Coordinates of N, CA and C in Angstrom, one line a residue:
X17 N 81.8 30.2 46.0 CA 81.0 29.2 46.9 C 81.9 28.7 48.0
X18 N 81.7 28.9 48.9 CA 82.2 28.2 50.5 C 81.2 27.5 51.1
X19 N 81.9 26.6 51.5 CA 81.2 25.3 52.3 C 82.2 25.1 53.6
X20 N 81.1 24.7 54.7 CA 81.9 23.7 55.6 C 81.1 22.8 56.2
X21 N 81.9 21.5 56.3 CA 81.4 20.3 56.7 C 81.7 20.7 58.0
X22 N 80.7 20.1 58.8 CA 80.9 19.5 60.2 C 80.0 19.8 61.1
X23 N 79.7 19.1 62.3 CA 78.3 19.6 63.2 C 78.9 20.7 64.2
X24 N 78.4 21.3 65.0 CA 78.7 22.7 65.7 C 79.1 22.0 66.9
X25 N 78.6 20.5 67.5 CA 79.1 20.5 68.6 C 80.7 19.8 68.6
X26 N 81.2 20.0 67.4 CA 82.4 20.0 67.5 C 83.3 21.2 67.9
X27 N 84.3 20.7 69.1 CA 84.6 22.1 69.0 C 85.7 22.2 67.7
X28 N 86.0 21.8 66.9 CA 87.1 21.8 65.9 C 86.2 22.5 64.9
X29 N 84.6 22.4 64.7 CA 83.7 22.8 63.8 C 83.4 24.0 64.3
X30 N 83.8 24.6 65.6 CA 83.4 25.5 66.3 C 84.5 27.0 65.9
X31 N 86.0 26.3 65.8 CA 87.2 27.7 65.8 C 86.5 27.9 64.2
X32 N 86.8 26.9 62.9 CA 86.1 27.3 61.6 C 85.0 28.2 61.5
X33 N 84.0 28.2 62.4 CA 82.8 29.3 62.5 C 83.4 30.3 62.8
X34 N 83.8 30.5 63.9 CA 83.9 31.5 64.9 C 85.0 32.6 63.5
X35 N 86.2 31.6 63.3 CA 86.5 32.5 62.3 C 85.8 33.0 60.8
X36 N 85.1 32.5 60.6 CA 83.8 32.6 59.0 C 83.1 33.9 60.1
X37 N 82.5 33.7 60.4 CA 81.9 34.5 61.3 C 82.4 36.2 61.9
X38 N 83.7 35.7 62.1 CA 84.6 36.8 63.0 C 84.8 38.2 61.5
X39 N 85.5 37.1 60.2 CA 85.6 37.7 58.6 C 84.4 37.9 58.1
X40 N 82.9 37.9 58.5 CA 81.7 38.3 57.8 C 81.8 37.4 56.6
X41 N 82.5 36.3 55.9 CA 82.4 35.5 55.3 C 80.9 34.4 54.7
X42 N 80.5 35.0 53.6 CA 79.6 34.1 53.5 C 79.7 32.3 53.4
X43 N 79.0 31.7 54.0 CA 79.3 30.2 53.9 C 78.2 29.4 54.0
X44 N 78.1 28.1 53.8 CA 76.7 27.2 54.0 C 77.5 25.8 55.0
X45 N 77.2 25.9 55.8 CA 77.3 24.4 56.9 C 76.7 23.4 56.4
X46 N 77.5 22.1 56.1 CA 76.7 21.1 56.2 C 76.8 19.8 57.3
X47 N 75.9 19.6 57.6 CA 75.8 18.5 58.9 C 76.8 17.5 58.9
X48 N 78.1 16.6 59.5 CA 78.5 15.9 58.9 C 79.3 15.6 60.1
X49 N 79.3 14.3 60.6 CA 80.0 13.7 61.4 C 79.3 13.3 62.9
X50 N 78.9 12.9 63.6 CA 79.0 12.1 64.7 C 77.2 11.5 64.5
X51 N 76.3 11.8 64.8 CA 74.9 10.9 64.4 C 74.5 11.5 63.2
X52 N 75.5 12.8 62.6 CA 74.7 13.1 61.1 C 75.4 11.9 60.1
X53 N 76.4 11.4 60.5 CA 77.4 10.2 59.4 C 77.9 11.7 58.7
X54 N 78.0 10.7 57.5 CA 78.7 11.3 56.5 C 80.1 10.9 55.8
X55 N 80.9 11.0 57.4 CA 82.3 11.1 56.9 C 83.3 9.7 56.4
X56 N 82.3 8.9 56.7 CA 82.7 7.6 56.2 C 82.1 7.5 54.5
X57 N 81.5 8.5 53.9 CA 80.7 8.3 52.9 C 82.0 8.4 51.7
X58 N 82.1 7.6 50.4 CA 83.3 8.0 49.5 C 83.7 9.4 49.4
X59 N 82.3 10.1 48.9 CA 82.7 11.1 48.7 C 82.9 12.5 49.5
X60 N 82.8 12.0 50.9 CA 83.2 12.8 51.6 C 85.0 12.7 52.2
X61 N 85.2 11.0 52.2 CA 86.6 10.9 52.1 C 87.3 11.2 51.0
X62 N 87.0 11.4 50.1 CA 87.5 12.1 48.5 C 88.1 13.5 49.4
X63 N 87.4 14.3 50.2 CA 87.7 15.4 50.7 C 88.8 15.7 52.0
X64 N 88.6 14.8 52.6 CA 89.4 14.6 53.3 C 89.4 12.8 53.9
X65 N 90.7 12.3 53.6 CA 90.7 10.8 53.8 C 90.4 10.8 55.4
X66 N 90.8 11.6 56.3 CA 91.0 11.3 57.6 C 89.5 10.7 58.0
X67 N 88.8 11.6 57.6 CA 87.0 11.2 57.8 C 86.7 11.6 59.2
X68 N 87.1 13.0 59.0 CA 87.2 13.9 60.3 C 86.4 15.2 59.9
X69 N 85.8 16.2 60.8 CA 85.6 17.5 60.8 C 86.4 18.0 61.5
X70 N 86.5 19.6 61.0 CA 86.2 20.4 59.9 C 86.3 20.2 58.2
X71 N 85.6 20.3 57.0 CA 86.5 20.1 56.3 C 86.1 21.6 55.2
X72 N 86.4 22.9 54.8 CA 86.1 23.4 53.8 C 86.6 23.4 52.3
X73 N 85.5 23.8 52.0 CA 85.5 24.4 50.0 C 85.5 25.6 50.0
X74 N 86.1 26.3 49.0 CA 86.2 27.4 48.6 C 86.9 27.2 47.2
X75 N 85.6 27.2 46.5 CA 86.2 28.0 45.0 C 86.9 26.9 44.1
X76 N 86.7 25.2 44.9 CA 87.1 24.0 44.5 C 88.3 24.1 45.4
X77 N 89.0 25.1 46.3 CA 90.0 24.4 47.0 C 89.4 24.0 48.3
X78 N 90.0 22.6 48.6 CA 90.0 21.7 49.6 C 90.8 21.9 51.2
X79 N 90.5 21.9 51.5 CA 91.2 22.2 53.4 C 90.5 21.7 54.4
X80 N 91.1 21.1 54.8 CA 90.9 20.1 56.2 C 91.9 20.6 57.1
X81 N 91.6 20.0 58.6 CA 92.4 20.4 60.0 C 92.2 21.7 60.3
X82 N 91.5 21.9 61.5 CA 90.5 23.2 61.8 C 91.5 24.2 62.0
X83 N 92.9 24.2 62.8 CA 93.7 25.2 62.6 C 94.4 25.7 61.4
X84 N 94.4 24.9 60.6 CA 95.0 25.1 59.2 C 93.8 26.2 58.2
X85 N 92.7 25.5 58.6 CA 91.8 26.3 58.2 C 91.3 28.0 58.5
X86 N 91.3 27.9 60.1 CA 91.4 28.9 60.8 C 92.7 29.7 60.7
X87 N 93.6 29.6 60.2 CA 94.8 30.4 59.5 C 94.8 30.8 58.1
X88 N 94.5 29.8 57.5 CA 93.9 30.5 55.7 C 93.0 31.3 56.2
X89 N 91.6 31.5 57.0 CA 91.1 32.1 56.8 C 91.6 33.6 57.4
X90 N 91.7 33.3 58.7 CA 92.7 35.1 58.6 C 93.9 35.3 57.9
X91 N 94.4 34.7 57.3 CA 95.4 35.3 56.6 C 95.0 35.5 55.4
X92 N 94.2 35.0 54.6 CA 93.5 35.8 52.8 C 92.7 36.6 53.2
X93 N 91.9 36.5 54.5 CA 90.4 37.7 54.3 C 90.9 38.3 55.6
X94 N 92.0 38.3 56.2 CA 91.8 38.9 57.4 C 92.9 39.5 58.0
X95 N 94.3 39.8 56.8 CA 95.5 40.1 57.5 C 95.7 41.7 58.1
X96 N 96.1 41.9 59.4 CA 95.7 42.7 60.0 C 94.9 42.6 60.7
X97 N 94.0 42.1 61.0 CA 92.7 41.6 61.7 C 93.3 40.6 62.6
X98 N 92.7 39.4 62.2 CA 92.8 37.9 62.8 C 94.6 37.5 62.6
X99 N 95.1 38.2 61.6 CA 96.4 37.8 61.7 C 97.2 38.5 61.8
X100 N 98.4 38.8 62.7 CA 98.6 39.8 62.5 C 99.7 40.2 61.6
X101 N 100.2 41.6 61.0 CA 100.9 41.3 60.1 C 102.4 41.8 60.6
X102 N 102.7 41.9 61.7 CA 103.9 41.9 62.4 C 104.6 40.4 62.7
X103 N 105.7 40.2 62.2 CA 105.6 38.1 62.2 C 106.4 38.0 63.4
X104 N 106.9 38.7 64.1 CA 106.8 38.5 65.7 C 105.3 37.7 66.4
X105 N 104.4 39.0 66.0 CA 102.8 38.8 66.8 C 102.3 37.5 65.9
X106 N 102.5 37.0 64.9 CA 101.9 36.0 63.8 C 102.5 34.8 64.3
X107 N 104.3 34.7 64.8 CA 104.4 33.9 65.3 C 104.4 33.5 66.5
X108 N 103.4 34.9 67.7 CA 102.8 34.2 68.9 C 101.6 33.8 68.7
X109 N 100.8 34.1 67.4 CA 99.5 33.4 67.2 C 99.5 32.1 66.8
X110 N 100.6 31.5 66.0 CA 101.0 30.6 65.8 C 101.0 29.6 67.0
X111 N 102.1 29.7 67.6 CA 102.5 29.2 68.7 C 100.9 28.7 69.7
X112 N 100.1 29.8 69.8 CA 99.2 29.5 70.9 C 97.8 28.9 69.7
X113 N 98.3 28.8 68.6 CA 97.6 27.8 67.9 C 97.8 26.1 68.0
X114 N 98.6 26.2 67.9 CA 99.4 24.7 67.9 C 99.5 24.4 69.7
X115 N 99.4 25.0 70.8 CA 99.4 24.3 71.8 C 97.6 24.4 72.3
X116 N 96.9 25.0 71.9 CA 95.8 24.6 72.1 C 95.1 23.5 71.5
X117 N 95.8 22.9 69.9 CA 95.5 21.7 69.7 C 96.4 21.0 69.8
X118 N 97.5 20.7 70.5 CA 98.1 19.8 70.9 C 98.5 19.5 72.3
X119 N 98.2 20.4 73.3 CA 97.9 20.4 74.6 C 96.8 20.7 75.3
X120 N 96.0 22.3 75.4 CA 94.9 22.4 76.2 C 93.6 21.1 75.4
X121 N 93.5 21.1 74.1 CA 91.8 20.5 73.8 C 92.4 19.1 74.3
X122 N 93.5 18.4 74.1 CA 93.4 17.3 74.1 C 93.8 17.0 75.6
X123 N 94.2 17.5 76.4 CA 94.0 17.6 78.2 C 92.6 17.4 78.6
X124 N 91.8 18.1 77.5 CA 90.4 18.4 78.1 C 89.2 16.8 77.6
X125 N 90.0 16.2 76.7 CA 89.1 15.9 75.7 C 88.3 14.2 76.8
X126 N 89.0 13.5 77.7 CA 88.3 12.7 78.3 C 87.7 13.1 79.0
X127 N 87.8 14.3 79.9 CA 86.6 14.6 81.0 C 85.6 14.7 79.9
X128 N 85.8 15.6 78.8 CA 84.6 15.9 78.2 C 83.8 15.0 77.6
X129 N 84.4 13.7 77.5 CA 83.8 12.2 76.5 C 83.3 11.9 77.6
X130 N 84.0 11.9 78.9 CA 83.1 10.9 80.4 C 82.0 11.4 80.8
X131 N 82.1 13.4 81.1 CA 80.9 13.3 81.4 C 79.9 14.1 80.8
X132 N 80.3 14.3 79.2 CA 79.3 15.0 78.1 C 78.5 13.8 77.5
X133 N 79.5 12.8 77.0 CA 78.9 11.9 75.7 C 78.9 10.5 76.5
X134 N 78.8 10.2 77.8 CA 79.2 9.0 78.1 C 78.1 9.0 79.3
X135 N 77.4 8.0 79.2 CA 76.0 7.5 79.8 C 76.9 7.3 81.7
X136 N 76.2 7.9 82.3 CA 76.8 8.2 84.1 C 77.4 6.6 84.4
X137 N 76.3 5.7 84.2 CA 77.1 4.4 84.9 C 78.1 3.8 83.8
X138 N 78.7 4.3 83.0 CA 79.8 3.7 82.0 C 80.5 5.1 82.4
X139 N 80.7 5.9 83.1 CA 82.1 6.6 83.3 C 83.2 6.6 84.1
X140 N 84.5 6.4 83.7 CA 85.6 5.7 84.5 C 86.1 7.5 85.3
X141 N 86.0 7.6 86.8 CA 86.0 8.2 87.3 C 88.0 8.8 87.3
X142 N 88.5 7.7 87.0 CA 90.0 7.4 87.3 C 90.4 8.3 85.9
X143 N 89.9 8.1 84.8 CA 90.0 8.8 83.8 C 90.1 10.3 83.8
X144 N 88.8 10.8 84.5 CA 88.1 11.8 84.2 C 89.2 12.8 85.4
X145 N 89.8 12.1 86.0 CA 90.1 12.6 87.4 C 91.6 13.1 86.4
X146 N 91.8 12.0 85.9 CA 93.6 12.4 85.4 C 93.1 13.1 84.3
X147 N 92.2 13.7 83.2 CA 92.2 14.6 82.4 C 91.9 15.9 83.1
X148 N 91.3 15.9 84.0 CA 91.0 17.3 85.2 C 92.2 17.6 85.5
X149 N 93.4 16.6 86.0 CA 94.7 17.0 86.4 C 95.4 17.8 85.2
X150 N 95.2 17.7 84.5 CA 96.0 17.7 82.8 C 95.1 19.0 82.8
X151 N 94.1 19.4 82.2 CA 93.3 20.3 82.4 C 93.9 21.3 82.9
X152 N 93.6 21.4 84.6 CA 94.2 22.6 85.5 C 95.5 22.7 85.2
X153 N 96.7 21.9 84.7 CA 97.8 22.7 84.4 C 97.9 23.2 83.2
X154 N 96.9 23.2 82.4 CA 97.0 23.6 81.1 C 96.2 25.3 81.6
X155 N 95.1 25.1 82.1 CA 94.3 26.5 82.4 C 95.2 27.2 83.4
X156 N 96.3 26.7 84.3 CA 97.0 27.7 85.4 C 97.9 28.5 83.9
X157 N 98.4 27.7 83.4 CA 99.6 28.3 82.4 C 98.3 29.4 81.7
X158 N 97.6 29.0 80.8 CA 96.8 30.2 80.0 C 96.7 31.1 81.2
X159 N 95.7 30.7 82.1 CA 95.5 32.3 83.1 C 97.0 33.5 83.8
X160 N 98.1 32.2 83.4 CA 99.6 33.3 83.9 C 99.3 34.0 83.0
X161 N 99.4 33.4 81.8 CA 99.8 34.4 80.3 C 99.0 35.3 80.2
X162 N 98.0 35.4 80.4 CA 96.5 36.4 80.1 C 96.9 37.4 81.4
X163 N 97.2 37.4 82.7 CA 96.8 38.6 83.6 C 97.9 39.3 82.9
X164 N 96.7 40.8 83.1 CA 96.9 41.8 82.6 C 97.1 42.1 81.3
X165 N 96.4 41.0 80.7 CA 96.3 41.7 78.9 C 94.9 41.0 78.9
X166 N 94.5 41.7 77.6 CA 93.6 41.6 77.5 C 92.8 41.0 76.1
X167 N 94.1 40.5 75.7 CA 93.7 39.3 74.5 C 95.2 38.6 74.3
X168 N 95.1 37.3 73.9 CA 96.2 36.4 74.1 C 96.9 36.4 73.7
X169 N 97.3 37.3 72.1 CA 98.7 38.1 71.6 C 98.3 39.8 71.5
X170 N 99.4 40.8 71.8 CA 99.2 41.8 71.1 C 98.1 42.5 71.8
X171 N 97.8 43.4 71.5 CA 96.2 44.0 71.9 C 95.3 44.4 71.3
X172 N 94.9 43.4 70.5 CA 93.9 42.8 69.6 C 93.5 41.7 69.4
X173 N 92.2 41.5 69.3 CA 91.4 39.8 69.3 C 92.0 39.7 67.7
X174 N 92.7 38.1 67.7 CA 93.1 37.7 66.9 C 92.9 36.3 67.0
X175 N 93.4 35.2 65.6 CA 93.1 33.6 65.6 C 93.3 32.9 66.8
X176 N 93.9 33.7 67.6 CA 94.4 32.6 68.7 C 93.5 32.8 69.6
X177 N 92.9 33.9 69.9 CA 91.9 33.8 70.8 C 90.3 33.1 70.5
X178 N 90.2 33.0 69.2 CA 89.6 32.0 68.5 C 89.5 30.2 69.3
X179 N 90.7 30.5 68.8 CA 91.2 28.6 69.1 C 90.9 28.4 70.8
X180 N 91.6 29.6 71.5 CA 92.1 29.4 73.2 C 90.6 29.4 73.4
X181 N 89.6 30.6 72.9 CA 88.5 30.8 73.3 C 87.5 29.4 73.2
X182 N 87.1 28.7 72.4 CA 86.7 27.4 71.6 C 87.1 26.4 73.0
X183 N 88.3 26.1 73.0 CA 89.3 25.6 74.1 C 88.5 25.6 75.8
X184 N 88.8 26.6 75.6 CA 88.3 27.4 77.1 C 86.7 27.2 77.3
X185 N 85.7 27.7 76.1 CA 84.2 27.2 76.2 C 84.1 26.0 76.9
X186 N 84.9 25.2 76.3 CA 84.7 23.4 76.6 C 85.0 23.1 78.2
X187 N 86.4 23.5 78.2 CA 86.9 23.6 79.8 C 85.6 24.2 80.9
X188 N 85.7 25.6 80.3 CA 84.6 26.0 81.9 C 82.9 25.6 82.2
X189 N 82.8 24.5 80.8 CA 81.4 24.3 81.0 C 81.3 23.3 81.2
X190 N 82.4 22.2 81.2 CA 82.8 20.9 82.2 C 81.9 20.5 83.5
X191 N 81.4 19.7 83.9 CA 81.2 19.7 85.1 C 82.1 18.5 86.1
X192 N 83.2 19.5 86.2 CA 84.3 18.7 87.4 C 84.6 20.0 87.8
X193 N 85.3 19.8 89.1 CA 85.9 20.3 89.7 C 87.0 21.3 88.9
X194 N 86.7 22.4 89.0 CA 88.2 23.3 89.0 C 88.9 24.5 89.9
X195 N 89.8 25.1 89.5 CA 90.7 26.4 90.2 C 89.6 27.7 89.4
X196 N 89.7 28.2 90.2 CA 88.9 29.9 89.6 C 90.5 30.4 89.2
X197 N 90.1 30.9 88.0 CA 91.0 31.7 87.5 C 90.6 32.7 87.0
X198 N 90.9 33.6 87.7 CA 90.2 35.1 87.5 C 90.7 35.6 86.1
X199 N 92.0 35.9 85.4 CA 92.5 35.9 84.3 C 91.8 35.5 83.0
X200 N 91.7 33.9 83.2 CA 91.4 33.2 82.2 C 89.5 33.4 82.2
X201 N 88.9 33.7 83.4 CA 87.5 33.7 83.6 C 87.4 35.3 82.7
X202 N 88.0 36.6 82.8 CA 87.5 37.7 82.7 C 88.1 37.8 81.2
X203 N 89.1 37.2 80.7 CA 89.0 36.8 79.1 C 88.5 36.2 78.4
X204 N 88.0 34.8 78.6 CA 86.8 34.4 78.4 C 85.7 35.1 78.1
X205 N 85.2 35.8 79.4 CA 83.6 36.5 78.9 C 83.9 37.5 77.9
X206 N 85.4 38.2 77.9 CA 85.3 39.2 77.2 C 85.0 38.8 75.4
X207 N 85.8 37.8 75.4 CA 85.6 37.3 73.9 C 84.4 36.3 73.5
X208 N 84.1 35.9 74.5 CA 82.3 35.0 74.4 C 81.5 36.4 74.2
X209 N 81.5 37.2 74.5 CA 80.6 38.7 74.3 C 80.3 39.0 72.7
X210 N 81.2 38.5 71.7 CA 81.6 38.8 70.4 C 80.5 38.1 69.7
X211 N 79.6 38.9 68.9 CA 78.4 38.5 68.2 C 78.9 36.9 67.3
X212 N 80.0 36.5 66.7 CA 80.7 35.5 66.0 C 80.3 34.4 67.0
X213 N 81.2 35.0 68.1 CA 80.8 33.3 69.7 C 79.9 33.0 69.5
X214 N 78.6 34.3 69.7 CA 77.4 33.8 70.1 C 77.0 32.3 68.8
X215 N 77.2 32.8 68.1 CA 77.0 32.0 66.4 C 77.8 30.2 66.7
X216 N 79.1 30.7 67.0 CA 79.7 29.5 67.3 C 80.2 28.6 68.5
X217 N 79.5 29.1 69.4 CA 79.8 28.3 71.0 C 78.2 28.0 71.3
X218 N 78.0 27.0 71.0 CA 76.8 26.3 71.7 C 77.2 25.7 72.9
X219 N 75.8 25.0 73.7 CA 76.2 24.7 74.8 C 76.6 23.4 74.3
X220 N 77.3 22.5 75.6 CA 78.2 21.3 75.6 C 77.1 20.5 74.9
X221 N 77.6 19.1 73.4 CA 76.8 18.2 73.4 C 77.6 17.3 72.5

């Protein structure tokens, strides 16, 4: 039995799909966090105290933090695949795991609050302007890395293009101002193309 908590328009709820999805993994979603509630409920902080999504079950084991998860999952159902088993390439999937949740999503994350979830006359323009700044230098660096390959480690769609890709949805469907980046734009569609995306990139909400 697998389960995952969380609503889809998370993008943290979004890399967990994408990977369940990517592994043909059977699973059941349950609604959980922002107007579904939940995560304040005891027994969903039994699961994870943070009272955050993602959170999965498998088999009575517990896992929370969408990258942590998104690594168990390619690495028990997916080595060779999503992970790769050369630990050179595992530790560039690594790497571009941890700076897409600790630099690109969170560069991105006030434009996206100001002008996804935040009513037009309550949005601080001064805000939205300095996470756009933060933004574009997070997207110039991915689009260096990407010209001329054609997935983010190695030459194979692997976790990291998961995470970047998730990342990236958010960024280019923003509506602010950006740089075209031809790199980051023609890797993008390539991995949005993947029947799993379609499942796990909804539009912005």
């Amino acid at each position: 039995m697998r389960r995952l908590w969380g609503r889809l328009s998370s993008v943290n709820v979004q890399k967990a799909v994408w990977g369940l999805e990517e592994l043909g993994l059977p699973y059941e979603r349950v609604e959980a966090g922002g107007a579904f509630g939940r995560v304040g409920d005891p027994d969903y902080l039994a699961l994870n105290p943070n009272g955050l999504v993602p959170v999965m079950e498998e088999d009575g084991y517990v896992l929370w933090e969408s990258n942590a998860i998104l690594r168990y999952l390619a690495r028990r159902h997916g080595t060779g695949g999503l992970w790769p088993e050369d630990p050179r390439e595992a530790g560039l999937v690594d790497q571009w795991l941890d700076w897409q949740a600790t630099r690109f999503t969170p560069s991105t994350r006030d434009a996206f609050w100001q002008t996804v979830r935040t009513p037009p006359e309550q949005r601080d323009q001064a805000v939205i302007d300095r996470s756009v700044e933060a933004s574009e230098a997070c997207a110039g660096l991915l689009d260096a890395h990407l010209a001329g390959r054609a997935y983010a480690v190695g030459d194979r769609f692997t976790a990291a293009d998961i995470a970047l890709g998730a990342a990236t949805h958010r960024w280019l469907h923003l509506d602010v101002p950006r740089t075209e980046r031809p790199a980051l734009r023609a890797w993008y569609e390539r991995v949005r193309a993947r029947p799993a995306a379609d499942v796990a990139l909804p539009p912005l909400s």
